[in-house]
Amino acid sequence: AMKEWAVVVNVNTNFERWDQSYETHIRQNKKSIEDSSRPMRGHISILEYLLCLSQVLSTYMKLRHEDAVSVLNGFTLLSSEETERKIIASLDTLKKNLTSFEPVPNPLLDQIKDALVSRFVESPSSHGIVFASTKTQASCICDWISKLPPDLQLKPRVVVGHTAETGPGMTDPEKEEALAGFREGKYNILVATSVLEEGIDIPACNLVIRYEHVTNEIAKVQAEGRARAENSEGITIVSNTSNKMFKELLNEEKDQIVKEAMEYLPSGDDGLLQKIKTKQSQIMNKYEMKIG
């Protein structure tokens, strides 16, 4: 279905159709049409449909069958022009096909479960953060964790940000409530997007799981730095068939280079270390803007 509709709007890319890079490509195409002097409503609807189907594929591969069905069922169109009617017919066919599939266990989710069971059985007072790539994935993972065996006493809470590109998330008061509840024990697991990677103090956390959430080495260190309590642990879970495996190995290598370089710096000079960190962030921001 995605291949057929992509031909109509002339979307040609080598990105895998379930990858975030594909989503970004579709969003850029959609914005280009919306900003043009004569925006074509039919093309915009098709691109919105392709974006939804990309999220369905990604959700199906990374989460549960029922989550993929939920994403597909959540797609709506406002217009009733001919293009939209064809999309709705395609949508109905996909819904029938997808709901007829037998659910298949996801071994990646099993790894999250194993990590949580290991940590919370050994130390029931633990606090953990699970990082996900998208808001949809964060919400689905939070729902899945809430349905794990009740004897584990897992109390998850989703925390997502708000961006112009991906739409509404949580308000600042909602995020503050979630963080306050985490510190006070009302919640013992936060399922978050990159909104929690830096700049927020979470002293009680002793487990960080990055689930298919691989960016650069700085974000990796920042995310795992959330685990500050005694005997804390950082875990990254990625499919060995995805390009994120290679990217994470590269991040590990860069992180090791930084650690080795730090041994040559004078100890106790916090001002110098802060200047280095600031300069590194500036360099990374320029690099990401250039390739982004």
mmCIF file with all atom_site columns, N, CA and C in Angstrom, residues 98-160:
data_model
loop_
_atom_site.group_PDB
_atom_site.id
_atom_site.type_symbol
_atom_site.label_atom_id
_atom_site.label_alt_id
_atom_site.label_comp_id
_atom_site.label_asym_id
_atom_site.label_entity_id
_atom_site.label_seq_id
_atom_site.pdbx_PDB_ins_code
_atom_site.Cartn_x
_atom_site.Cartn_y
_atom_site.Cartn_z
_atom_site.occupancy
_atom_site.B_iso_or_equiv
_atom_site.pdbx_formal_charge
_atom_site.auth_seq_id
_atom_site.auth_comp_id
_atom_site.auth_asym_id
_atom_site.auth_atom_id
_atom_site.pdbx_PDB_model_num
ATOM 1   N N  . LEU A 1 98  ? -4.963 -6.629  8.818  1.00 0.00 ? 98  LEU A N  1
ATOM 2   C CA . LEU A 1 98  ? -4.151 -6.580  10.032 1.00 0.00 ? 98  LEU A CA 1
ATOM 3   C C  . LEU A 1 98  ? -4.846 -7.258  11.211 1.00 0.00 ? 98  LEU A C  1
ATOM 4   N N  . THR A 1 99  ? -6.145 -7.049  11.312 1.00 0.00 ? 99  THR A N  1
ATOM 5   C CA . THR A 1 99  ? -6.872 -7.665  12.435 1.00 0.00 ? 99  THR A CA 1
ATOM 6   C C  . THR A 1 99  ? -6.998 -9.172  12.280 1.00 0.00 ? 99  THR A C  1
ATOM 7   N N  . SER A 1 100 ? -6.751 -9.684  11.066 1.00 0.00 ? 100 SER A N  1
ATOM 8   C CA . SER A 1 100 ? -6.837 -11.128 10.853 1.00 0.00 ? 100 SER A CA 1
ATOM 9   C C  . SER A 1 100 ? -5.540 -11.844 11.203 1.00 0.00 ? 100 SER A C  1
ATOM 10  N N  . PHE A 1 101 ? -4.462 -11.090 11.404 1.00 0.00 ? 101 PHE A N  1
ATOM 11  C CA . PHE A 1 101 ? -3.168 -11.704 11.732 1.00 0.00 ? 101 PHE A CA 1
ATOM 12  C C  . PHE A 1 101 ? -3.166 -12.253 13.151 1.00 0.00 ? 101 PHE A C  1
ATOM 13  N N  . GLU A 1 102 ? -2.446 -13.351 13.336 1.00 0.00 ? 102 GLU A N  1
ATOM 14  C CA . GLU A 1 102 ? -2.226 -13.877 14.678 1.00 0.00 ? 102 GLU A CA 1
ATOM 15  C C  . GLU A 1 102 ? -1.123 -13.067 15.356 1.00 0.00 ? 102 GLU A C  1
ATOM 16  N N  . PRO A 1 103 ? -1.344 -12.563 16.555 1.00 0.00 ? 103 PRO A N  1
ATOM 17  C CA . PRO A 1 103 ? -0.294 -11.825 17.269 1.00 0.00 ? 103 PRO A CA 1
ATOM 18  C C  . PRO A 1 103 ? 0.961  -12.669 17.452 1.00 0.00 ? 103 PRO A C  1
ATOM 19  N N  . VAL A 1 104 ? 2.107  -12.053 17.251 1.00 0.00 ? 104 VAL A N  1
ATOM 20  C CA . VAL A 1 104 ? 3.393  -12.746 17.394 1.00 0.00 ? 104 VAL A CA 1
ATOM 21  C C  . VAL A 1 104 ? 4.163  -12.106 18.553 1.00 0.00 ? 104 VAL A C  1
ATOM 22  N N  . PRO A 1 105 ? 4.691  -12.894 19.483 1.00 0.00 ? 105 PRO A N  1
ATOM 23  C CA . PRO A 1 105 ? 5.456  -12.325 20.603 1.00 0.00 ? 105 PRO A CA 1
ATOM 24  C C  . PRO A 1 105 ? 6.654  -11.516 20.109 1.00 0.00 ? 105 PRO A C  1
ATOM 25  N N  . ASN A 1 106 ? 6.948  -10.444 20.802 1.00 0.00 ? 106 ASN A N  1
ATOM 26  C CA . ASN A 1 106 ? 8.055  -9.577  20.432 1.00 0.00 ? 106 ASN A CA 1
ATOM 27  C C  . ASN A 1 106 ? 9.232  -9.841  21.383 1.00 0.00 ? 106 ASN A C  1
ATOM 28  N N  . PRO A 1 107 ? 10.318 -10.428 20.877 1.00 0.00 ? 107 PRO A N  1
ATOM 29  C CA . PRO A 1 107 ? 11.460 -10.758 21.758 1.00 0.00 ? 107 PRO A CA 1
ATOM 30  C C  . PRO A 1 107 ? 12.138 -9.531  22.345 1.00 0.00 ? 107 PRO A C  1
ATOM 31  N N  . LEU A 1 108 ? 12.025 -8.368  21.672 1.00 0.00 ? 108 LEU A N  1
ATOM 32  C CA . LEU A 1 108 ? 12.628 -7.149  22.211 1.00 0.00 ? 108 LEU A CA 1
ATOM 33  C C  . LEU A 1 108 ? 11.883 -6.694  23.466 1.00 0.00 ? 108 LEU A C  1
ATOM 34  N N  . LEU A 1 109 ? 10.542 -6.782  23.431 1.00 0.00 ? 109 LEU A N  1
ATOM 35  C CA . LEU A 1 109 ? 9.764  -6.432  24.623 1.00 0.00 ? 109 LEU A CA 1
ATOM 36  C C  . LEU A 1 109 ? 10.068 -7.399  25.764 1.00 0.00 ? 109 LEU A C  1
ATOM 37  N N  . ASP A 1 110 ? 10.304 -8.668  25.421 1.00 0.00 ? 110 ASP A N  1
ATOM 38  C CA . ASP A 1 110 ? 10.654 -9.656  26.447 1.00 0.00 ? 110 ASP A CA 1
ATOM 39  C C  . ASP A 1 110 ? 11.938 -9.250  27.168 1.00 0.00 ? 110 ASP A C  1
ATOM 40  N N  . GLN A 1 111 ? 12.855 -8.600  26.439 1.00 0.00 ? 111 GLN A N  1
ATOM 41  C CA . GLN A 1 111 ? 14.103 -8.162  27.069 1.00 0.00 ? 111 GLN A CA 1
ATOM 42  C C  . GLN A 1 111 ? 13.851 -7.029  28.065 1.00 0.00 ? 111 GLN A C  1
ATOM 43  N N  . ILE A 1 112 ? 12.905 -6.130  27.730 1.00 0.00 ? 112 ILE A N  1
ATOM 44  C CA . ILE A 1 112 ? 12.525 -5.096  28.695 1.00 0.00 ? 112 ILE A CA 1
ATOM 45  C C  . ILE A 1 112 ? 11.945 -5.758  29.951 1.00 0.00 ? 112 ILE A C  1
ATOM 46  N N  . LYS A 1 113 ? 11.050 -6.719  29.729 1.00 0.00 ? 113 LYS A N  1
ATOM 47  C CA . LYS A 1 113 ? 10.420 -7.404  30.856 1.00 0.00 ? 113 LYS A CA 1
ATOM 48  C C  . LYS A 1 113 ? 11.467 -8.090  31.727 1.00 0.00 ? 113 LYS A C  1
ATOM 49  N N  . ASP A 1 114 ? 12.423 -8.784  31.094 1.00 0.00 ? 114 ASP A N  1
ATOM 50  C CA . ASP A 1 114 ? 13.471 -9.485  31.858 1.00 0.00 ? 114 ASP A CA 1
ATOM 51  C C  . ASP A 1 114 ? 14.274 -8.498  32.704 1.00 0.00 ? 114 ASP A C  1
ATOM 52  N N  . ALA A 1 115 ? 14.598 -7.328  32.121 1.00 0.00 ? 115 ALA A N  1
ATOM 53  C CA . ALA A 1 115 ? 15.388 -6.327  32.846 1.00 0.00 ? 115 ALA A CA 1
ATOM 54  C C  . ALA A 1 115 ? 14.599 -5.772  34.033 1.00 0.00 ? 115 ALA A C  1
ATOM 55  N N  . LEU A 1 116 ? 13.311 -5.517  33.826 1.00 0.00 ? 116 LEU A N  1
ATOM 56  C CA . LEU A 1 116 ? 12.474 -4.984  34.897 1.00 0.00 ? 116 LEU A CA 1
ATOM 57  C C  . LEU A 1 116 ? 12.273 -6.015  36.001 1.00 0.00 ? 116 LEU A C  1
ATOM 58  N N  . VAL A 1 117 ? 12.006 -7.258  35.613 1.00 0.00 ? 117 VAL A N  1
ATOM 59  C CA . VAL A 1 117 ? 11.810 -8.325  36.607 1.00 0.00 ? 117 VAL A CA 1
ATOM 60  C C  . VAL A 1 117 ? 13.070 -8.502  37.437 1.00 0.00 ? 117 VAL A C  1
ATOM 61  N N  . SER A 1 118 ? 14.225 -8.561  36.760 1.00 0.00 ? 118 SER A N  1
ATOM 62  C CA . SER A 1 118 ? 15.491 -8.743  37.458 1.00 0.00 ? 118 SER A CA 1
ATOM 63  C C  . SER A 1 118 ? 15.739 -7.633  38.477 1.00 0.00 ? 118 SER A C  1
ATOM 64  N N  . ARG A 1 119 ? 15.471 -6.406  38.070 1.00 0.00 ? 119 ARG A N  1
ATOM 65  C CA . ARG A 1 119 ? 15.742 -5.257  38.941 1.00 0.00 ? 119 ARG A CA 1
ATOM 66  C C  . ARG A 1 119 ? 14.740 -5.162  40.081 1.00 0.00 ? 119 ARG A C  1
ATOM 67  N N  . PHE A 1 120 ? 13.428 -5.271  39.770 1.00 0.00 ? 120 PHE A N  1
ATOM 68  C CA . PHE A 1 120 ? 12.407 -4.996  40.785 1.00 0.00 ? 120 PHE A CA 1
ATOM 69  C C  . PHE A 1 120 ? 12.159 -6.183  41.714 1.00 0.00 ? 120 PHE A C  1
ATOM 70  N N  . VAL A 1 121 ? 12.498 -7.395  41.285 1.00 0.00 ? 121 VAL A N  1
ATOM 71  C CA . VAL A 1 121 ? 12.415 -8.538  42.208 1.00 0.00 ? 121 VAL A CA 1
ATOM 72  C C  . VAL A 1 121 ? 13.548 -8.446  43.216 1.00 0.00 ? 121 VAL A C  1
ATOM 73  N N  . GLU A 1 122 ? 14.729 -8.083  42.733 1.00 0.00 ? 122 GLU A N  1
ATOM 74  C CA . GLU A 1 122 ? 15.887 -7.943  43.616 1.00 0.00 ? 122 GLU A CA 1
ATOM 75  C C  . GLU A 1 122 ? 15.751 -6.733  44.535 1.00 0.00 ? 122 GLU A C  1
ATOM 76  N N  . SER A 1 123 ? 15.219 -5.641  43.998 1.00 0.00 ? 123 SER A N  1
ATOM 77  C CA . SER A 1 123 ? 15.102 -4.410  44.776 1.00 0.00 ? 123 SER A CA 1
ATOM 78  C C  . SER A 1 123 ? 13.758 -3.736  44.470 1.00 0.00 ? 123 SER A C  1
ATOM 79  N N  . PRO A 1 124 ? 12.696 -4.081  45.209 1.00 0.00 ? 124 PRO A N  1
ATOM 80  C CA . PRO A 1 124 ? 11.355 -3.566  44.936 1.00 0.00 ? 124 PRO A CA 1
ATOM 81  C C  . PRO A 1 124 ? 11.242 -2.042  45.010 1.00 0.00 ? 124 PRO A C  1
ATOM 82  N N  . SER A 1 125 ? 12.167 -1.384  45.690 1.00 0.00 ? 125 SER A N  1
ATOM 83  C CA . SER A 1 125 ? 12.104 0.075   45.814 1.00 0.00 ? 125 SER A CA 1
ATOM 84  C C  . SER A 1 125 ? 12.794 0.786   44.646 1.00 0.00 ? 125 SER A C  1
ATOM 85  N N  . SER A 1 126 ? 13.162 0.035   43.621 1.00 0.00 ? 126 SER A N  1
ATOM 86  C CA . SER A 1 126 ? 13.877 0.605   42.473 1.00 0.00 ? 126 SER A CA 1
ATOM 87  C C  . SER A 1 126 ? 13.027 1.617   41.717 1.00 0.00 ? 126 SER A C  1
ATOM 88  N N  . HIS A 1 127 ? 13.717 2.489   40.990 1.00 0.00 ? 127 HIS A N  1
ATOM 89  C CA . HIS A 1 127 ? 13.080 3.451   40.092 1.00 0.00 ? 127 HIS A CA 1
ATOM 90  C C  . HIS A 1 127 ? 13.793 3.377   38.743 1.00 0.00 ? 127 HIS A C  1
ATOM 91  N N  . GLY A 1 128 ? 13.029 3.269   37.657 1.00 0.00 ? 128 GLY A N  1
ATOM 92  C CA . GLY A 1 128 ? 13.638 3.130   36.342 1.00 0.00 ? 128 GLY A CA 1
ATOM 93  C C  . GLY A 1 128 ? 13.036 4.069   35.309 1.00 0.00 ? 128 GLY A C  1
ATOM 94  N N  . ILE A 1 129 ? 13.809 4.302   34.254 1.00 0.00 ? 129 ILE A N  1
ATOM 95  C CA . ILE A 1 129 ? 13.338 5.086   33.110 1.00 0.00 ? 129 ILE A CA 1
ATOM 96  C C  . ILE A 1 129 ? 13.521 4.241   31.858 1.00 0.00 ? 129 ILE A C  1
ATOM 97  N N  . VAL A 1 130 ? 12.485 4.164   31.045 1.00 0.00 ? 130 VAL A N  1
ATOM 98  C CA . VAL A 1 130 ? 12.566 3.503   29.743 1.00 0.00 ? 130 VAL A CA 1
ATOM 99  C C  . VAL A 1 130 ? 12.458 4.587   28.676 1.00 0.00 ? 130 VAL A C  1
ATOM 100 N N  . PHE A 1 131 ? 13.510 4.744   27.869 1.00 0.00 ? 131 PHE A N  1
ATOM 101 C CA . PHE A 1 131 ? 13.497 5.734   26.794 1.00 0.00 ? 131 PHE A CA 1
ATOM 102 C C  . PHE A 1 131 ? 13.001 5.081   25.502 1.00 0.00 ? 131 PHE A C  1
ATOM 103 N N  . ALA A 1 132 ? 12.055 5.743   24.857 1.00 0.00 ? 132 ALA A N  1
ATOM 104 C CA . ALA A 1 132 ? 11.527 5.284   23.568 1.00 0.00 ? 132 ALA A CA 1
ATOM 105 C C  . ALA A 1 132 ? 11.765 6.358   22.512 1.00 0.00 ? 132 ALA A C  1
ATOM 106 N N  . SER A 1 133 ? 11.692 5.972   21.253 1.00 0.00 ? 133 SER A N  1
ATOM 107 C CA . SER A 1 133 ? 12.013 6.900   20.164 1.00 0.00 ? 133 SER A CA 1
ATOM 108 C C  . SER A 1 133 ? 10.897 7.896   19.873 1.00 0.00 ? 133 SER A C  1
ATOM 109 N N  . THR A 1 134 ? 9.644  7.478   20.026 1.00 0.00 ? 134 THR A N  1
ATOM 110 C CA . THR A 1 134 ? 8.516  8.343   19.657 1.00 0.00 ? 134 THR A CA 1
ATOM 111 C C  . THR A 1 134 ? 7.475  8.384   20.769 1.00 0.00 ? 134 THR A C  1
ATOM 112 N N  . LYS A 1 135 ? 6.581  9.362   20.666 1.00 0.00 ? 135 LYS A N  1
ATOM 113 C CA . LYS A 1 135 ? 5.497  9.477   21.646 1.00 0.00 ? 135 LYS A CA 1
ATOM 114 C C  . LYS A 1 135 ? 4.584  8.255   21.601 1.00 0.00 ? 135 LYS A C  1
ATOM 115 N N  . THR A 1 136 ? 4.297  7.784   20.383 1.00 0.00 ? 136 THR A N  1
ATOM 116 C CA . THR A 1 136 ? 3.431  6.616   20.232 1.00 0.00 ? 136 THR A CA 1
ATOM 117 C C  . THR A 1 136 ? 4.044  5.406   20.917 1.00 0.00 ? 136 THR A C  1
ATOM 118 N N  . GLN A 1 137 ? 5.342  5.182   20.689 1.00 0.00 ? 137 GLN A N  1
ATOM 119 C CA . GLN A 1 137 ? 6.008  4.048   21.317 1.00 0.00 ? 137 GLN A CA 1
ATOM 120 C C  . GLN A 1 137 ? 6.038  4.186   22.831 1.00 0.00 ? 137 GLN A C  1
ATOM 121 N N  . ALA A 1 138 ? 6.289  5.390   23.323 1.00 0.00 ? 138 ALA A N  1
ATOM 122 C CA . ALA A 1 138 ? 6.325  5.608   24.773 1.00 0.00 ? 138 ALA A CA 1
ATOM 123 C C  . ALA A 1 138 ? 4.976  5.274   25.403 1.00 0.00 ? 138 ALA A C  1
ATOM 124 N N  . SER A 1 139 ? 3.897  5.733   24.785 1.00 0.00 ? 139 SER A N  1
ATOM 125 C CA . SER A 1 139 ? 2.551  5.477   25.315 1.00 0.00 ? 139 SER A CA 1
ATOM 126 C C  . SER A 1 139 ? 2.230  3.986   25.298 1.00 0.00 ? 139 SER A C  1
ATOM 127 N N  . CYS A 1 140 ? 2.595  3.306   24.197 1.00 0.00 ? 140 CYS A N  1
ATOM 128 C CA . CYS A 1 140 ? 2.307  1.876   24.076 1.00 0.00 ? 140 CYS A CA 1
ATOM 129 C C  . CYS A 1 140 ? 3.117  1.060   25.084 1.00 0.00 ? 140 CYS A C  1
ATOM 130 N N  . ILE A 1 141 ? 4.387  1.413   25.270 1.00 0.00 ? 141 ILE A N  1
ATOM 131 C CA . ILE A 1 141 ? 5.234  0.691   26.226 1.00 0.00 ? 141 ILE A CA 1
ATOM 132 C C  . ILE A 1 141 ? 4.714  0.892   27.643 1.00 0.00 ? 141 ILE A C  1
ATOM 133 N N  . CYS A 1 142 ? 4.286  2.114   27.946 1.00 0.00 ? 142 CYS A N  1
ATOM 134 C CA . CYS A 1 142 ? 3.733  2.394   29.278 1.00 0.00 ? 142 CYS A CA 1
ATOM 135 C C  . CYS A 1 142 ? 2.492  1.538   29.530 1.00 0.00 ? 142 CYS A C  1
ATOM 136 N N  . ASP A 1 143 ? 1.630  1.438   28.519 1.00 0.00 ? 143 ASP A N  1
ATOM 137 C CA . ASP A 1 143 ? 0.427  0.611   28.637 1.00 0.00 ? 143 ASP A CA 1
ATOM 138 C C  . ASP A 1 143 ? 0.803  -0.859  28.830 1.00 0.00 ? 143 ASP A C  1
ATOM 139 N N  . TRP A 1 144 ? 1.806  -1.322  28.091 1.00 0.00 ? 144 TRP A N  1
ATOM 140 C CA . TRP A 1 144 ? 2.250  -2.718  28.187 1.00 0.00 ? 144 TRP A CA 1
ATOM 141 C C  . TRP A 1 144 ? 2.823  -3.016  29.574 1.00 0.00 ? 144 TRP A C  1
ATOM 142 N N  . ILE A 1 145 ? 3.646  -2.111  30.091 1.00 0.00 ? 145 ILE A N  1
ATOM 143 C CA . ILE A 1 145 ? 4.237  -2.322  31.423 1.00 0.00 ? 145 ILE A CA 1
ATOM 144 C C  . ILE A 1 145 ? 3.146  -2.386  32.495 1.00 0.00 ? 145 ILE A C  1
ATOM 145 N N  . SER A 1 146 ? 2.114  -1.555  32.327 1.00 0.00 ? 146 SER A N  1
ATOM 146 C CA . SER A 1 146 ? 1.032  -1.524  33.325 1.00 0.00 ? 146 SER A CA 1
ATOM 147 C C  . SER A 1 146 ? 0.282  -2.849  33.389 1.00 0.00 ? 146 SER A C  1
ATOM 148 N N  . LYS A 1 147 ? 0.428  -3.691  32.352 1.00 0.00 ? 147 LYS A N  1
ATOM 149 C CA . LYS A 1 147 ? -0.284 -4.966  32.300 1.00 0.00 ? 147 LYS A CA 1
ATOM 150 C C  . LYS A 1 147 ? 0.610  -6.159  32.645 1.00 0.00 ? 147 LYS A C  1
ATOM 151 N N  . LEU A 1 148 ? 1.863  -5.885  33.049 1.00 0.00 ? 148 LEU A N  1
ATOM 152 C CA . LEU A 1 148 ? 2.740  -6.963  33.490 1.00 0.00 ? 148 LEU A CA 1
ATOM 153 C C  . LEU A 1 148 ? 2.256  -7.485  34.854 1.00 0.00 ? 148 LEU A C  1
ATOM 154 N N  . PRO A 1 149 ? 2.708  -8.674  35.278 1.00 0.00 ? 149 PRO A N  1
ATOM 155 C CA . PRO A 1 149 ? 2.208  -9.270  36.531 1.00 0.00 ? 149 PRO A CA 1
ATOM 156 C C  . PRO A 1 149 ? 2.170  -8.275  37.690 1.00 0.00 ? 149 PRO A C  1
ATOM 157 N N  . PRO A 1 150 ? 1.008  -8.175  38.355 1.00 0.00 ? 150 PRO A N  1
ATOM 158 C CA . PRO A 1 150 ? 0.843  -7.184  39.437 1.00 0.00 ? 150 PRO A CA 1
ATOM 159 C C  . PRO A 1 150 ? 1.775  -7.382  40.620 1.00 0.00 ? 150 PRO A C  1
ATOM 160 N N  . ASP A 1 151 ? 2.295  -8.611  40.814 1.00 0.00 ? 151 ASP A N  1
ATOM 161 C CA . ASP A 1 151 ? 3.180  -8.840  41.955 1.00 0.00 ? 151 ASP A CA 1
ATOM 162 C C  . ASP A 1 151 ? 4.512  -8.093  41.814 1.00 0.00 ? 151 ASP A C  1
ATOM 163 N N  . LEU A 1 152 ? 4.815  -7.603  40.603 1.00 0.00 ? 152 LEU A N  1
ATOM 164 C CA . LEU A 1 152 ? 6.036  -6.818  40.422 1.00 0.00 ? 152 LEU A CA 1
ATOM 165 C C  . LEU A 1 152 ? 5.899  -5.402  40.970 1.00 0.00 ? 152 LEU A C  1
ATOM 166 N N  . GLN A 1 153 ? 4.638  -4.976  41.179 1.00 0.00 ? 153 GLN A N  1
ATOM 167 C CA . GLN A 1 153 ? 4.372  -3.641  41.726 1.00 0.00 ? 153 GLN A CA 1
ATOM 168 C C  . GLN A 1 153 ? 4.954  -2.528  40.839 1.00 0.00 ? 153 GLN A C  1
ATOM 169 N N  . LEU A 1 154 ? 4.806  -2.685  39.525 1.00 0.00 ? 154 LEU A N  1
ATOM 170 C CA . LEU A 1 154 ? 5.299  -1.675  38.586 1.00 0.00 ? 154 LEU A CA 1
ATOM 171 C C  . LEU A 1 154 ? 4.247  -0.585  38.403 1.00 0.00 ? 154 LEU A C  1
ATOM 172 N N  . LYS A 1 155 ? 4.677  0.660   38.565 1.00 0.00 ? 155 LYS A N  1
ATOM 173 C CA . LYS A 1 155 ? 3.749  1.800   38.455 1.00 0.00 ? 155 LYS A CA 1
ATOM 174 C C  . LYS A 1 155 ? 4.303  2.785   37.418 1.00 0.00 ? 155 LYS A C  1
ATOM 175 N N  . PRO A 1 156 ? 3.999  2.523   36.132 1.00 0.00 ? 156 PRO A N  1
ATOM 176 C CA . PRO A 1 156 ? 4.588  3.347   35.069 1.00 0.00 ? 156 PRO A CA 1
ATOM 177 C C  . PRO A 1 156 ? 3.830  4.645   34.825 1.00 0.00 ? 156 PRO A C  1
ATOM 178 N N  . ARG A 1 157 ? 4.542  5.621   34.271 1.00 0.00 ? 157 ARG A N  1
ATOM 179 C CA . ARG A 1 157 ? 3.954  6.911   33.883 1.00 0.00 ? 157 ARG A CA 1
ATOM 180 C C  . ARG A 1 157 ? 4.687  7.400   32.639 1.00 0.00 ? 157 ARG A C  1
ATOM 181 N N  . VAL A 1 158 ? 3.934  7.770   31.624 1.00 0.00 ? 158 VAL A N  1
ATOM 182 C CA . VAL A 1 158 ? 4.542  8.251   30.395 1.00 0.00 ? 158 VAL A CA 1
ATOM 183 C C  . VAL A 1 158 ? 4.911  9.724   30.531 1.00 0.00 ? 158 VAL A C  1
ATOM 184 N N  . VAL A 1 159 ? 6.039  10.132  29.927 1.00 0.00 ? 159 VAL A N  1
ATOM 185 C CA . VAL A 1 159 ? 6.467  11.533  29.915 1.00 0.00 ? 159 VAL A CA 1
ATOM 186 C C  . VAL A 1 159 ? 6.970  11.854  28.504 1.00 0.00 ? 159 VAL A C  1
ATOM 187 N N  . VAL A 1 160 ? 6.226  12.706  27.795 1.00 0.00 ? 160 VAL A N  1
ATOM 188 C CA . VAL A 1 160 ? 6.614  13.065  26.427 1.00 0.00 ? 160 VAL A CA 1
ATOM 189 C C  . VAL A 1 160 ? 6.585  14.577  26.273 1.00 0.00 ? 160 VAL A C  1
#
